Amino acid sequence: MNSEFWNNYYQEQSTIWTQPDEVFAAEVAELTSGNALELGAGEGADCLFLAKSGWQVTAIDFSQKAIDRINQQADLQQLTITTDVADILNYQSTQQYDLVYMVFIHLPLAERKQMLANAVNALAPGGTLLFIGIASSDMDCGQDVSHLFSPAKDIAALLLEVTPDLHIDKQDHINRTIPMPDKTSFKAETIIVKANKLP
Ligand SMILES: C[S@@+](CC[C@H](N)C(=O)[O-])C[C@H]1O[C@@H](n2cnc3c(N)ncnc32)[C@H](O)[C@@H]1O
């Protein structure tokens, strides 16, 4: 799915996600605030939440529409978020971050590996990498999208393939029901991978 797909997706509907993901919120509550980089920030519910919690956040997405929404919300809520319209597969950070995270970014294996390598490169020694996604999907979209999803152990293994300079702190699965803003919900086996870059 390219940036045109995502621009159309955001163009066609008003704001969808206004609340941070609850698993994300619980995971970052355990961390000391610092600077953070979000790869594939979408409409920004998570980075806005983080900025409100005292973090200095940089949010990257290749959809201009998504970044426009984050900027609008940051202005409305009087928060400072650095945003950039950029491809997370080519993204070479010039800064190092205490936290680099991705929430619901599902990519084919080669791209997933590239994204994780870029995420690790942007991580400061001692920093935390957080990946939250879904393990599998029963989405009825008329296509086989099973290659986009993977269990936590595969993400953790991929991270260690990218660099051995990581300690995997968590690789969990949670069965949960995710509430949708329109009051519906869907069941998703959520994966959490949390790693620390060795000092
Ligand atoms: C399913 S949405 C998740 C958004 C957000 N993380 C959340 O949880 O609400 C996926 C997002 O990743 C972005 N994205 C996908 N591939 C990307 C790429 N190669 N570079 C930058 N952004 C990308 C899309 O534009 C979209 O906003």
Short mmCIF file of C-alpha atoms and ligand atoms in Angstrom, two decimals:
data_model
loop_
_atom_site.label_atom_id
_atom_site.label_comp_id
_atom_site.label_asym_id
_atom_site.label_seq_id
_atom_site.Cartn_x
_atom_site.Cartn_y
_atom_site.Cartn_z
CA MET A 1 0.00 0.00 0.00
CA ASN A 2 1.63 3.22 -1.14
CA SER A 3 1.26 6.80 0.07
CA GLU A 4 -1.49 7.45 -2.49
CA PHE A 5 -3.56 4.62 -0.97
CA TRP A 6 -3.13 6.09 2.52
CA ASN A 7 -3.79 9.67 1.41
CA ASN A 8 -7.07 8.50 -0.16
CA TYR A 9 -7.89 6.48 2.96
CA TYR A 10 -7.52 9.53 5.22
CA GLN A 11 -9.14 11.85 2.64
CA GLU A 12 -12.26 9.69 2.43
CA GLN A 13 -13.07 9.75 6.12
CA SER A 14 -12.97 12.18 8.96
CA THR A 15 -10.69 11.44 11.89
CA ILE A 16 -10.88 7.77 12.80
CA TRP A 17 -8.55 7.12 15.72
CA THR A 18 -8.67 9.73 18.45
CA GLN A 19 -7.58 7.63 21.43
CA PRO A 20 -4.16 6.07 21.97
CA ASP A 21 -3.96 2.33 21.67
CA GLU A 22 -4.44 0.96 25.20
CA VAL A 23 -1.57 -1.53 24.95
CA PHE A 24 0.73 1.24 23.74
CA ALA A 25 -0.38 3.53 26.59
CA ALA A 26 0.30 0.79 29.16
CA GLU A 27 3.75 0.00 27.73
CA VAL A 28 4.99 3.61 27.62
CA ALA A 29 3.68 4.25 31.14
CA GLU A 30 6.55 2.02 32.30
CA LEU A 31 9.18 4.29 30.68
CA THR A 32 10.83 7.52 31.77
CA SER A 33 9.92 10.28 29.35
CA GLY A 34 12.55 11.54 26.90
CA ASN A 35 12.58 11.89 23.14
CA ALA A 36 10.70 9.50 20.88
CA LEU A 37 10.33 8.68 17.20
CA GLU A 38 7.14 7.16 15.76
CA LEU A 39 7.39 5.41 12.40
CA GLY A 40 4.06 5.37 10.51
CA ALA A 41 2.23 7.70 12.90
CA GLY A 42 -1.06 7.86 10.95
CA GLU A 43 -3.48 10.32 12.51
CA GLY A 44 -1.26 10.60 15.55
CA ALA A 45 -3.40 9.40 18.47
CA ASP A 46 -0.34 7.72 20.01
CA CYS A 47 2.20 10.50 19.43
CA LEU A 48 -0.26 13.14 20.67
CA PHE A 49 -0.79 11.07 23.81
CA LEU A 50 2.96 10.75 24.27
CA ALA A 51 3.53 14.50 23.79
CA LYS A 52 0.81 15.15 26.39
CA SER A 53 2.68 12.83 28.75
CA GLY A 54 5.83 14.96 28.56
CA TRP A 55 7.77 13.32 25.72
CA GLN A 56 9.42 15.20 22.84
CA VAL A 57 8.05 13.38 19.83
CA THR A 58 8.96 13.18 16.16
CA ALA A 59 6.29 11.57 13.97
CA ILE A 60 6.96 10.22 10.48
CA ASP A 61 4.44 9.10 7.89
CA PHE A 62 4.52 9.13 4.10
CA SER A 63 0.91 10.31 3.92
CA GLN A 64 0.71 14.11 3.79
CA LYS A 65 -2.94 13.84 4.90
CA ALA A 66 -1.95 11.93 8.02
CA ILE A 67 0.77 14.44 8.87
CA ASP A 68 -1.67 17.35 8.29
CA ARG A 69 -4.03 15.79 10.84
CA ILE A 70 -1.28 15.42 13.41
CA ASN A 71 -0.20 19.05 12.90
CA GLN A 72 -3.80 20.26 13.23
CA GLN A 73 -4.38 18.31 16.42
CA ALA A 74 -1.04 19.38 17.89
CA ASP A 75 -2.00 23.04 17.24
CA LEU A 76 -5.48 22.54 18.73
CA GLN A 77 -4.11 20.82 21.80
CA GLN A 78 -1.16 23.23 22.06
CA LEU A 79 1.37 20.43 21.84
CA THR A 80 4.72 20.45 20.07
CA ILE A 81 5.33 17.50 17.75
CA THR A 82 7.98 17.45 15.04
CA THR A 83 6.48 15.91 11.92
CA ASP A 84 7.99 14.78 8.64
CA VAL A 85 6.44 13.39 5.47
CA ALA A 86 8.91 10.61 4.78
CA ASP A 87 9.13 6.96 3.80
CA ILE A 88 10.02 4.87 6.83
CA LEU A 89 11.80 2.38 4.56
CA ASN A 90 14.38 5.02 3.54
CA TYR A 91 14.34 7.01 6.73
CA GLN A 92 17.83 7.72 8.03
CA SER A 93 17.50 9.55 11.30
CA THR A 94 20.11 12.18 12.13
CA GLN A 95 19.10 12.00 15.78
CA GLN A 96 19.07 9.24 18.37
CA TYR A 97 15.96 8.58 20.41
CA ASP A 98 15.16 7.11 23.84
CA LEU A 99 12.12 5.42 22.33
CA VAL A 100 11.42 4.34 18.74
CA TYR A 101 8.03 2.75 18.15
CA MET A 102 5.67 1.39 15.53
CA VAL A 103 2.00 0.62 16.07
CA PHE A 104 0.01 -1.40 13.53
CA ILE A 105 2.56 -1.13 10.75
CA HIS A 106 2.19 -4.35 8.78
CA LEU A 107 4.58 -4.78 5.90
CA PRO A 108 5.89 -7.68 3.81
CA LEU A 109 8.99 -9.37 5.25
CA ALA A 110 11.74 -7.51 3.32
CA GLU A 111 10.15 -4.12 4.05
CA ARG A 112 9.51 -5.07 7.67
CA LYS A 113 13.19 -5.88 8.05
CA GLN A 114 14.21 -2.56 6.46
CA MET A 115 11.85 -0.63 8.74
CA LEU A 116 13.20 -2.42 11.83
CA ALA A 117 16.80 -1.70 10.75
CA ASN A 118 15.96 2.01 10.39
CA ALA A 119 14.22 1.94 13.76
CA VAL A 120 17.25 0.37 15.46
CA ASN A 121 19.59 2.90 13.80
CA ALA A 122 17.56 5.74 15.29
CA LEU A 123 17.75 4.28 18.79
CA ALA A 124 20.11 5.70 21.42
CA PRO A 125 22.17 3.23 23.45
CA GLY A 126 19.95 2.15 26.34
CA GLY A 127 16.86 3.21 24.36
CA THR A 128 13.65 1.22 23.95
CA LEU A 129 12.23 -0.16 20.73
CA LEU A 130 8.52 -0.94 20.85
CA PHE A 131 6.60 -2.81 18.16
CA ILE A 132 2.86 -3.35 18.55
CA GLY A 133 0.92 -5.12 15.86
CA ILE A 134 -1.37 -8.01 15.16
CA ALA A 135 -0.25 -11.58 14.80
CA SER A 136 -2.71 -12.66 12.19
CA SER A 137 -5.81 -11.36 10.61
CA ASP A 138 -9.08 -12.85 9.51
CA MET A 139 -9.77 -9.71 7.49
CA ASP A 140 -12.13 -10.45 4.66
CA CYS A 141 -10.64 -8.09 2.10
CA GLY A 142 -10.65 -10.45 -0.85
CA GLN A 143 -6.87 -10.85 -0.83
CA ASP A 144 -4.44 -13.08 0.97
CA VAL A 145 -2.70 -10.69 3.35
CA SER A 146 -1.39 -13.33 5.75
CA HIS A 147 2.24 -12.46 4.81
CA LEU A 148 1.80 -9.06 6.46
CA PHE A 149 1.30 -10.47 9.95
CA SER A 150 3.62 -12.39 12.20
CA PRO A 151 3.96 -13.72 15.72
CA ALA A 152 6.02 -11.80 18.27
CA LYS A 153 8.84 -14.36 18.18
CA ASP A 154 9.37 -13.70 14.45
CA ILE A 155 9.57 -9.95 14.98
CA ALA A 156 12.02 -10.50 17.85
CA ALA A 157 14.13 -12.84 15.68
CA LEU A 158 14.15 -10.30 12.86
CA LEU A 159 15.32 -7.59 15.25
CA LEU A 160 18.23 -9.76 16.40
CA GLU A 161 19.05 -10.49 12.75
CA VAL A 162 19.20 -6.74 12.13
CA THR A 163 21.54 -6.24 15.09
CA PRO A 164 22.75 -8.39 17.97
CA ASP A 165 23.08 -5.18 20.04
CA LEU A 166 19.58 -5.58 21.42
CA HIS A 167 18.12 -7.27 24.44
CA ILE A 168 14.56 -8.51 23.88
CA ASP A 169 12.65 -7.56 27.03
CA LYS A 170 9.22 -8.71 25.98
CA GLN A 171 7.60 -10.79 23.23
CA ASP A 172 3.98 -11.26 24.17
CA HIS A 173 0.63 -12.05 22.64
CA ILE A 174 -2.59 -10.67 24.05
CA ASN A 175 -6.05 -11.64 22.90
CA ARG A 176 -8.15 -8.53 23.08
CA THR A 177 -11.08 -6.72 21.63
CA ILE A 178 -10.10 -3.39 20.13
CA PRO A 179 -12.79 -0.71 20.36
CA MET A 180 -13.47 1.24 17.16
CA PRO A 181 -14.42 4.92 17.34
CA ASP A 182 -17.85 4.11 15.84
CA LYS A 183 -18.56 1.92 18.91
CA THR A 184 -18.02 -1.34 17.04
CA SER A 185 -15.02 -3.48 17.90
CA PHE A 186 -12.86 -6.21 16.47
CA LYS A 187 -10.91 -9.07 17.95
CA ALA A 188 -7.19 -9.05 17.32
CA GLU A 189 -4.38 -11.14 18.69
CA THR A 190 -2.06 -8.29 19.57
CA ILE A 191 1.70 -8.72 19.65
CA ILE A 192 4.08 -6.65 21.73
CA VAL A 193 7.81 -6.74 21.18
CA LYS A 194 9.91 -4.55 23.41
CA ALA A 195 13.69 -4.42 23.13
CA ASN A 196 16.50 -2.44 24.64
CA LYS A 197 19.58 -1.27 22.73
CA LEU A 198 22.64 -2.35 24.66
CA PRO A 199 24.71 0.59 25.94
C1 LIG B 1 -2.61 1.10 9.87
S1 LIG B 1 -1.98 2.75 9.86
C2 LIG B 1 -1.38 2.88 11.54
C3 LIG B 1 -1.23 4.30 11.96
C4 LIG B 1 -0.90 4.52 13.43
N1 LIG B 1 0.38 3.92 13.78
C5 LIG B 1 -2.00 3.98 14.32
O1 LIG B 1 -1.78 2.98 15.01
O2 LIG B 1 -3.09 4.56 14.29
C6 LIG B 1 -0.47 2.57 8.93
C7 LIG B 1 0.23 3.92 8.68
O3 LIG B 1 1.55 3.67 8.19
C8 LIG B 1 1.85 4.57 7.17
N2 LIG B 1 2.86 3.94 6.31
C9 LIG B 1 2.77 2.72 5.68
N3 LIG B 1 3.90 2.47 4.98
C10 LIG B 1 4.71 3.55 5.17
C11 LIG B 1 6.00 3.89 4.68
N4 LIG B 1 6.68 3.07 3.87
N5 LIG B 1 6.53 5.07 5.06
C12 LIG B 1 5.85 5.92 5.87
N6 LIG B 1 4.62 5.66 6.36
C13 LIG B 1 4.06 4.48 6.02
C14 LIG B 1 0.52 4.83 6.47
O4 LIG B 1 0.50 6.05 5.78
C15 LIG B 1 -0.45 4.81 7.65
O5 LIG B 1 -0.65 6.10 8.16
#
